[in-house]
Coordinates of C-alpha atoms in Angstrom, one line a residue:
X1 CA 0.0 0.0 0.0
X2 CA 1.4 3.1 -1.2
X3 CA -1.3 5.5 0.0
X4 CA -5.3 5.5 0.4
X5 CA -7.2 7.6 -2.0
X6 CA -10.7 9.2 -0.9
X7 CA -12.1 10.7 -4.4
X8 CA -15.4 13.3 -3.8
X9 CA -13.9 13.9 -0.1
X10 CA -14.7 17.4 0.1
X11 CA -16.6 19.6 -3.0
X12 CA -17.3 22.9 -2.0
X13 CA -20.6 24.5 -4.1
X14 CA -19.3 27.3 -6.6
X15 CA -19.9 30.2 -4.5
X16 CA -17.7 28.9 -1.7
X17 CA -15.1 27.9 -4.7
X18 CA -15.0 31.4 -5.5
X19 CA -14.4 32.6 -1.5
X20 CA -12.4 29.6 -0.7
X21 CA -10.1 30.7 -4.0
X22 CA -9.9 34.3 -2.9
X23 CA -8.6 33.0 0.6
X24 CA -5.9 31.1 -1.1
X25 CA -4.4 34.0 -2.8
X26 CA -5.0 36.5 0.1
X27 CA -2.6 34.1 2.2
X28 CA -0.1 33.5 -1.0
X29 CA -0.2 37.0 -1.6
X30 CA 0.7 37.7 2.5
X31 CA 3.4 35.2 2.0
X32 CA 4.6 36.4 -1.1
X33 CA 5.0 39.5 0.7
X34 CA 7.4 37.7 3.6
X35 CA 9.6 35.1 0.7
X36 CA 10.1 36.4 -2.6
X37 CA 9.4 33.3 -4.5
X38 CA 6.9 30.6 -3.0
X39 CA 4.9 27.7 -4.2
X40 CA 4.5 26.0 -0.6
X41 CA 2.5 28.5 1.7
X42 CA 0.8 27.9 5.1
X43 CA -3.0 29.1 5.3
X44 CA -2.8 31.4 8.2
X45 CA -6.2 33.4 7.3
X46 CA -9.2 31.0 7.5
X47 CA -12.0 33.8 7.4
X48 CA -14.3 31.2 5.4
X49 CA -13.3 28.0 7.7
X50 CA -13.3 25.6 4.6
X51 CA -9.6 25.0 6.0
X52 CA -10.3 24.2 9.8
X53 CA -13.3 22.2 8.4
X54 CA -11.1 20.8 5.9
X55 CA -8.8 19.4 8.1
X56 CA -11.3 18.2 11.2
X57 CA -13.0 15.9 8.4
X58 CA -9.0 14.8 7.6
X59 CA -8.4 14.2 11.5
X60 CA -11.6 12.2 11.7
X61 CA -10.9 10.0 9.0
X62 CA -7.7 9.4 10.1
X63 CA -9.2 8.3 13.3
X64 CA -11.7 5.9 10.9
X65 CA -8.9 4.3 9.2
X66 CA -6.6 3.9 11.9
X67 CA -8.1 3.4 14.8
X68 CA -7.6 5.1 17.9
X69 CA -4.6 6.9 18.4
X70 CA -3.0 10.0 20.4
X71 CA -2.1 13.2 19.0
X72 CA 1.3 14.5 19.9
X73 CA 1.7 17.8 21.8
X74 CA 3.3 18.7 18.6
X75 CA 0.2 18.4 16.1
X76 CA -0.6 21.6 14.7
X77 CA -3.8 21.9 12.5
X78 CA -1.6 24.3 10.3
X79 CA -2.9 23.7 6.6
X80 CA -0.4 24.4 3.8
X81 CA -1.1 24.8 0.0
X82 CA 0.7 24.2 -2.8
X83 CA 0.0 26.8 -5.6
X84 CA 1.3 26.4 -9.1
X85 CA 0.6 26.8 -12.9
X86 CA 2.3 26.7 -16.4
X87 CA 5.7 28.1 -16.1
X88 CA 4.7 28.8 -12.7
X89 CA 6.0 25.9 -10.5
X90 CA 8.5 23.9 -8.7
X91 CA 8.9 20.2 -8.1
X92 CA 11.0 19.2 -5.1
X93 CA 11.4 15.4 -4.3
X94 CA 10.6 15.5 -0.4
X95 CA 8.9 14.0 2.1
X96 CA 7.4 15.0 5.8
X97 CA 9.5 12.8 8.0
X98 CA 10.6 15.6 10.5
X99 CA 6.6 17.2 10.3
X100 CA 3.9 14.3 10.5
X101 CA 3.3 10.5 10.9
X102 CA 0.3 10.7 8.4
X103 CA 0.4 13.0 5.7
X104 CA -2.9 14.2 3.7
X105 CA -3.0 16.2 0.3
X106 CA -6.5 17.5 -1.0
X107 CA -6.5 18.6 -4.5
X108 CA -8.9 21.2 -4.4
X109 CA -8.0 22.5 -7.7
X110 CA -6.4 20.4 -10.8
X111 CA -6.1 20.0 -14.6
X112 CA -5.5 17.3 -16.5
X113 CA -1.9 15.2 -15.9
X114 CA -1.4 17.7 -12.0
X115 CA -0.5 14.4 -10.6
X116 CA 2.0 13.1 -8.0
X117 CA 5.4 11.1 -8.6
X118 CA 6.4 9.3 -5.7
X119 CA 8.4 6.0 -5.2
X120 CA 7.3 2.8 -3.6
X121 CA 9.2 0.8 -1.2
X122 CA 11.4 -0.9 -3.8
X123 CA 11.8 2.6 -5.5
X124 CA 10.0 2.7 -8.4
X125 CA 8.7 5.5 -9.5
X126 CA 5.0 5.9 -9.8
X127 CA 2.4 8.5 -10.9
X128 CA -1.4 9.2 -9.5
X129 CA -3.6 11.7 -11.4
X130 CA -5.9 12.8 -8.9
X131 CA -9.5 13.6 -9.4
X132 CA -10.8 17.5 -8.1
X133 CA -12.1 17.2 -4.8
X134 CA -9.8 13.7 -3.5
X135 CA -7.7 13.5 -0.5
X136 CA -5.0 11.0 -0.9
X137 CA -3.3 9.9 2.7
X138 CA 0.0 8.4 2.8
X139 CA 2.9 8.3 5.8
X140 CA 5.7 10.4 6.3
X141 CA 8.3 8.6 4.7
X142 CA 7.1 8.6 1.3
X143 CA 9.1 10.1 -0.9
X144 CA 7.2 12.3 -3.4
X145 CA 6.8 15.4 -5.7
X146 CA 3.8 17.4 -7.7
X147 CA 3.9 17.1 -11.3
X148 CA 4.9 20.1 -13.3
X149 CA 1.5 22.1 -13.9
X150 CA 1.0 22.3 -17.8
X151 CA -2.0 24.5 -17.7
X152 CA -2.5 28.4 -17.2
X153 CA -4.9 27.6 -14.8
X154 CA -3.8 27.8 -11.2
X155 CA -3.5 24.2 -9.6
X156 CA -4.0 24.4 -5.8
X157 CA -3.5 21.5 -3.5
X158 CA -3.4 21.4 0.2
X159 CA -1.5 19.5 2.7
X160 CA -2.3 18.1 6.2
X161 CA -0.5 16.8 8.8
X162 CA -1.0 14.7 11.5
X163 CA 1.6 14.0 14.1
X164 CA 0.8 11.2 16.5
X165 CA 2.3 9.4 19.4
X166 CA 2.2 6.3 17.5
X167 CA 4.8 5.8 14.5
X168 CA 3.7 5.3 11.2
X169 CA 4.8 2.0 10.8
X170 CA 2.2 1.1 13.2
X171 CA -0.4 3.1 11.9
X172 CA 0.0 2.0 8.2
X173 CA 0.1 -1.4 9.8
X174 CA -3.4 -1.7 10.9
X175 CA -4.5 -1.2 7.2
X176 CA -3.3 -4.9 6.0

């Protein structure tokens, strides 16, 4: 198992799109104004609470999937976004060992081939196109990277983390 994929997790109606898309640049535009260059950006102002909601649907979930288990003092409900279009973008490979134990990304905005790369346990390189609207959760150690955008329009995806008292291994575990 490489990750879990939950397609239709979260579609907002049109008229929240258009808030929840004006809150996305308002905080890229606030960090913008702190980095000179940025594709990775933390959501700091939630004035239409789609991100807090967001992520207490992620936590619970998590908590379906995997059983119980404790939240480190360390948790923060801190989403980030990823923000990126056609000549637009960077592609790092990375993953969130030193930030969570399970890691979430929801595409709330994608066209066409904005996949993922990332490499399963043997190291082969795979690639998942996700739908609009799906939440893929995977655990820290995966190795991984957004696809260069090859559209004008702006792809936005957001990540969540979750850092737990139990490790990963154990977690992910349950699930086979």
């Amino acid at each position: 198992m490489d990750f879990l994929s939950f397609k239709n997790f979260y579609q907002p109606t049109s008229i929240d799109r258009k808030r929840i898309s004006r809150s996305i640049e308002r905080n890229y535009k606030i960090s913008s104004e702190i980095s000179e260059r940025t594709y990775n950006f933390s959501i700091k102002d939630d004035h239409t609470l789609f991100f807090s909601r967001l992520y207490d649907k992620y936590l619970k979930l998590c908590r379906e999937q995997f059983g119980n288990f404790d939240l480190s003092d360390r948790n923060k409900t801190t989403c980030w976004c990823y923000r990126s279009s056609k000549g637009d973008s960077k592609s790092v490979w990375h993953n969130h060992f030193d930030t969570s134990v399970i890691n979430g990304v929801y595409y709330y905005q994608v066209n066409g081939n904005d996949g993922i790369l990332y490499w399963d346990d043997s190291y082969h390189e795979h690639k998942h196109i996700p739908e609009q609207g799906e939440l893929i959760i995977f655990p820290h150690y995966l190795f991984h990277k957004p696809c260069v955008t090859t559209s004008n329009r702006k792809r936005y995806s957001i990540n969540m983390e979750i850092i737990t008292k139990q490790s990963a291994h154990e977690l992910f575990g349950r699930l086979n």
